[in-house]
PDB file of C-alpha atoms in Angstrom:
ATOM      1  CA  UNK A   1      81.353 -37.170   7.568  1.00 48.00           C
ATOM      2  CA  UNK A   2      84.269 -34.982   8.804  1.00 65.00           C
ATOM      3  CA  UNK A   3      84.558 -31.535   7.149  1.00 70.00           C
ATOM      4  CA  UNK A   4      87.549 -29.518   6.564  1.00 75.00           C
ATOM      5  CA  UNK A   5      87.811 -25.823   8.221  1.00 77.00           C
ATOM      6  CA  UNK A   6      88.347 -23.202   6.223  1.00 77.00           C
ATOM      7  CA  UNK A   7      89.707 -19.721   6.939  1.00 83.00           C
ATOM      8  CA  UNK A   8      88.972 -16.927   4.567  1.00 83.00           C
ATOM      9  CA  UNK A   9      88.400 -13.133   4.930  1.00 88.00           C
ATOM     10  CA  UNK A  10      85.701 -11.633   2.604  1.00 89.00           C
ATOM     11  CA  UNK A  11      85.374  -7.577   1.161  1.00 93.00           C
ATOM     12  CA  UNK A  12      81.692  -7.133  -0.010  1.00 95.00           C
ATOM     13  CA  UNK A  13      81.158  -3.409  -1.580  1.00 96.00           C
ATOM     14  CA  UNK A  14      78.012  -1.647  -2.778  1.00 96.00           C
ATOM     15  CA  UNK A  15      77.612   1.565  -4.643  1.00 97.00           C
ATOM     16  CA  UNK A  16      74.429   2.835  -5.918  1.00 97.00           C
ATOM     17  CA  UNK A  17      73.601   5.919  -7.033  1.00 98.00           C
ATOM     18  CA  UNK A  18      70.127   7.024  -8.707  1.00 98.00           C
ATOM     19  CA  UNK A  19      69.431  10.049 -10.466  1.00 97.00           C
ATOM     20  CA  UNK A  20      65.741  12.029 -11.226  1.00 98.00           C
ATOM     21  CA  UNK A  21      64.966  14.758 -13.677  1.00 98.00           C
ATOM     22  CA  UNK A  22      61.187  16.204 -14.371  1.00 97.00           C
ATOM     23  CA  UNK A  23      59.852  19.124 -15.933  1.00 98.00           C
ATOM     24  CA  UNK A  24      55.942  19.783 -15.908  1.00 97.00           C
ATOM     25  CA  UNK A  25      54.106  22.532 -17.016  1.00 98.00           C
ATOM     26  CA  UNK A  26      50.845  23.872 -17.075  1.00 96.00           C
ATOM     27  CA  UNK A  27      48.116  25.951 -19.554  1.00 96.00           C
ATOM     28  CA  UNK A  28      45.567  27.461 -19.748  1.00 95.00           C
ATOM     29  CA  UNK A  29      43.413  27.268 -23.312  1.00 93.00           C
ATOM     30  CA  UNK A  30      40.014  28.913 -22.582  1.00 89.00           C
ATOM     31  CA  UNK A  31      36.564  27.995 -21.659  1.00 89.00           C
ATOM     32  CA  UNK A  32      37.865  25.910 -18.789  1.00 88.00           C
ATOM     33  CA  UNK A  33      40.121  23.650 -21.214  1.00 94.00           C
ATOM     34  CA  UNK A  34      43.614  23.262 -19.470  1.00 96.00           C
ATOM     35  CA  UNK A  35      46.876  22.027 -21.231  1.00 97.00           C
ATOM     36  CA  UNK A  36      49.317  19.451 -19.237  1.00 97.00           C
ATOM     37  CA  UNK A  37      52.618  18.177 -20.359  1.00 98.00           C
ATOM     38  CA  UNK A  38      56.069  16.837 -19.014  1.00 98.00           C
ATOM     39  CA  UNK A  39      58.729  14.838 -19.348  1.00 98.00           C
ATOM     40  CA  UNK A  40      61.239  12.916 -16.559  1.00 98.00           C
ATOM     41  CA  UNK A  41      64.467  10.809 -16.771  1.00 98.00           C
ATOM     42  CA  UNK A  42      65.309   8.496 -14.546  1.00 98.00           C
ATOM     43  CA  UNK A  43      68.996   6.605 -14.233  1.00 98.00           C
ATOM     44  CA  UNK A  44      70.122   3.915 -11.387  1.00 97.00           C
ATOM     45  CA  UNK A  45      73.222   2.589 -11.059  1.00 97.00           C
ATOM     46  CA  UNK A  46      74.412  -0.717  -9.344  1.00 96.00           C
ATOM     47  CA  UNK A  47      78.121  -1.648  -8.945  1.00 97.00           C
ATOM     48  CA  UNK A  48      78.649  -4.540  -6.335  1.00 96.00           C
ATOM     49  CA  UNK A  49      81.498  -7.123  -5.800  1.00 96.00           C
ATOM     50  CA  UNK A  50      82.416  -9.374  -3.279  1.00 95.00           C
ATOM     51  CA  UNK A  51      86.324 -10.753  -2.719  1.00 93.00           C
ATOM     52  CA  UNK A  52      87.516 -13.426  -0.581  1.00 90.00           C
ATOM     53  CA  UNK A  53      90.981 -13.806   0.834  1.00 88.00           C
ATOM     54  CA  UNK A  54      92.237 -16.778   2.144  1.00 84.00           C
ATOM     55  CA  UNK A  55      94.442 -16.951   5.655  1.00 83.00           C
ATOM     56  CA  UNK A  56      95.051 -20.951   4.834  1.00 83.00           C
ATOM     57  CA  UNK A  57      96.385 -20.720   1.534  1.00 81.00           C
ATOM     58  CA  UNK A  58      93.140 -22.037  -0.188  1.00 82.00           C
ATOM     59  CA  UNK A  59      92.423 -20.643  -2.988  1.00 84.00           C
ATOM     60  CA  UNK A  60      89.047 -18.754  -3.433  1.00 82.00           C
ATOM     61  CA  UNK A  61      89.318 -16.616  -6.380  1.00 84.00           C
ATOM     62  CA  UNK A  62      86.537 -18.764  -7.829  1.00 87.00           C
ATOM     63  CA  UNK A  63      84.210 -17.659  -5.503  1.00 88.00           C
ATOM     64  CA  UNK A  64      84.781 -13.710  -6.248  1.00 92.00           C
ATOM     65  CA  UNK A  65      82.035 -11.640  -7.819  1.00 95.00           C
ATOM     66  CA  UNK A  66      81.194  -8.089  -9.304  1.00 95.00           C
ATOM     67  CA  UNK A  67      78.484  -6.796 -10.985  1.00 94.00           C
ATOM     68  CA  UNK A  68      77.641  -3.856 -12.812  1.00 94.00           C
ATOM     69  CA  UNK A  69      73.756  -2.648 -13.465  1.00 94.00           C
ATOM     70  CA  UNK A  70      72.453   0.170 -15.094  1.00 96.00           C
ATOM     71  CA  UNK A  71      69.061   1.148 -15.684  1.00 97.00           C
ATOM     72  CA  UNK A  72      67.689   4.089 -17.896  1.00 97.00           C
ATOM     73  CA  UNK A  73      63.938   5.242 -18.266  1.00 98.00           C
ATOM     74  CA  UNK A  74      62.530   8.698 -20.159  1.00 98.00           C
ATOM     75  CA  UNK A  75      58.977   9.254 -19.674  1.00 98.00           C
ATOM     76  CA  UNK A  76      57.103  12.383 -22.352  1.00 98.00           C
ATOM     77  CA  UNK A  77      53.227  12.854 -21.506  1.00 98.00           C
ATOM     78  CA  UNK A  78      50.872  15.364 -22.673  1.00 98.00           C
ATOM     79  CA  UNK A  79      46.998  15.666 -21.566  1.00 97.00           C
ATOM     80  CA  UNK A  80      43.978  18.538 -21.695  1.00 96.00           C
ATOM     81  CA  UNK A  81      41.159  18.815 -18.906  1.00 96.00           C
ATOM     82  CA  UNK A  82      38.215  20.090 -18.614  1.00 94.00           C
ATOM     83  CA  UNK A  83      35.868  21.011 -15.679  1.00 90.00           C
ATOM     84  CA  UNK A  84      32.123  21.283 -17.473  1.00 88.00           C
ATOM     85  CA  UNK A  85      30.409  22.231 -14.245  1.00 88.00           C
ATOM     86  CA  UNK A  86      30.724  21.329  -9.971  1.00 86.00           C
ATOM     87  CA  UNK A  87      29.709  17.752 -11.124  1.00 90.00           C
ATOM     88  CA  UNK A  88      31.341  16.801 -13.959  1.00 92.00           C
ATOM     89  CA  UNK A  89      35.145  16.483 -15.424  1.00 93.00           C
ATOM     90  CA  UNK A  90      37.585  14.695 -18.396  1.00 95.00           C
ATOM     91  CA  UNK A  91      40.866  14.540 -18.527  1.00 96.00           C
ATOM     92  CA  UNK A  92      42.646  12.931 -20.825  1.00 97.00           C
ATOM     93  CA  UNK A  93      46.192  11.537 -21.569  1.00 97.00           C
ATOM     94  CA  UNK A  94      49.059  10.232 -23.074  1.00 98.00           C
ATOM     95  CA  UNK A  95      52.145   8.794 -21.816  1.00 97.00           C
ATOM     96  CA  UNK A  96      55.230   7.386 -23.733  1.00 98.00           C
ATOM     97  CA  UNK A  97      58.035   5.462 -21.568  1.00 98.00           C
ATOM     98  CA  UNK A  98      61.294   4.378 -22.761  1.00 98.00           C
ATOM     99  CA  UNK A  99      63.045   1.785 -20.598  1.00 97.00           C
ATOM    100  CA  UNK A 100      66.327   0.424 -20.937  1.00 96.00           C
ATOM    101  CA  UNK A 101      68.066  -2.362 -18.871  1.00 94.00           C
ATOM    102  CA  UNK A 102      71.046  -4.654 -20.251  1.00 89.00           C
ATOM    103  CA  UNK A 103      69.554  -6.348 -22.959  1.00 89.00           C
ATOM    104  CA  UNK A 104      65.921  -5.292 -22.095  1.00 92.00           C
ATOM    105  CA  UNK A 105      64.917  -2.155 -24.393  1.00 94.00           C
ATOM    106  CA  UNK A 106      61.549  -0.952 -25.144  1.00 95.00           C
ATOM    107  CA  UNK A 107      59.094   1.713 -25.441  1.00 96.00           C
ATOM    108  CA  UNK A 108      55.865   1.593 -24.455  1.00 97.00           C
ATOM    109  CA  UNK A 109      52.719   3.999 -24.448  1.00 97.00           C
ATOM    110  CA  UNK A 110      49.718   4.615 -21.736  1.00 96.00           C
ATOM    111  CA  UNK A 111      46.729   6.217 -22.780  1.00 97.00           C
ATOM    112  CA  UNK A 112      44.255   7.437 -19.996  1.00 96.00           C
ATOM    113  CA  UNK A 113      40.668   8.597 -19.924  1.00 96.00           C
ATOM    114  CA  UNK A 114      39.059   9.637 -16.689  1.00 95.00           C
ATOM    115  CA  UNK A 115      36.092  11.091 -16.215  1.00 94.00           C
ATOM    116  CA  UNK A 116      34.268  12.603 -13.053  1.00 93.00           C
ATOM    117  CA  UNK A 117      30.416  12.607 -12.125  1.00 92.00           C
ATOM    118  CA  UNK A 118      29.223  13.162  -8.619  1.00 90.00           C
ATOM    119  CA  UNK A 119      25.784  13.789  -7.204  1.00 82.00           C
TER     120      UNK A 119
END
């Protein structure tokens, strides 16, 4: 099966950028109780396309691309901790996350609970 040749010239180009924002802070409440709490935004960006020019006067145009991503996500969390003695700790929190790609959009929430014991 013979094949025909083909002579094209292809442009590919990239550009993503990504941006972070946080803020945490820190209290103390008394009687070893400590206060956490934050927040942080997060943004990527994806543009990308790909075009082909022929040098044998086929035509390729159906063959281009480009795309076009974004990506957004806001994070909130808040917490307390506790030290009881050298052996034991809590600390509990709360995290709410906000994520939104294309179509995709939706919160969700992560408790934690951890607690220390050692010997």
């Amino acid at each position: 099966m013979a094949g025909k040749e083909n002579i094209f010239n292809a442009q590919s180009k990239q550009d993503i950028r990504r941006f972070l924002f946080y803020a945490d802070q820190n209290h103390q409440l008394g009687k070893g109780w400590e206060l956490h709490y934050g927040t942080k935004f997060s943004f990527a960006s994806d543009k990308s396309s790909q075009i082909y020019h022929s040098l044998d006067g086929h035509d390729w145009s159906g063959s281009n691309s480009s795309s076009s991503l974004n990506e957004y996500v806001y994070d909130l969390y808040a917490g307390f901790s506790k030290s009881f003695s050298d052996k034991l700790s809590v600390n509990a929190s709360l995290s709410g996350e906000y994520y939104k790609h294309k179509e995709i959009d939706y919160w969700s929430l992560f408790p934690i609970f951890q607690s220390r014991l050692s010997s």
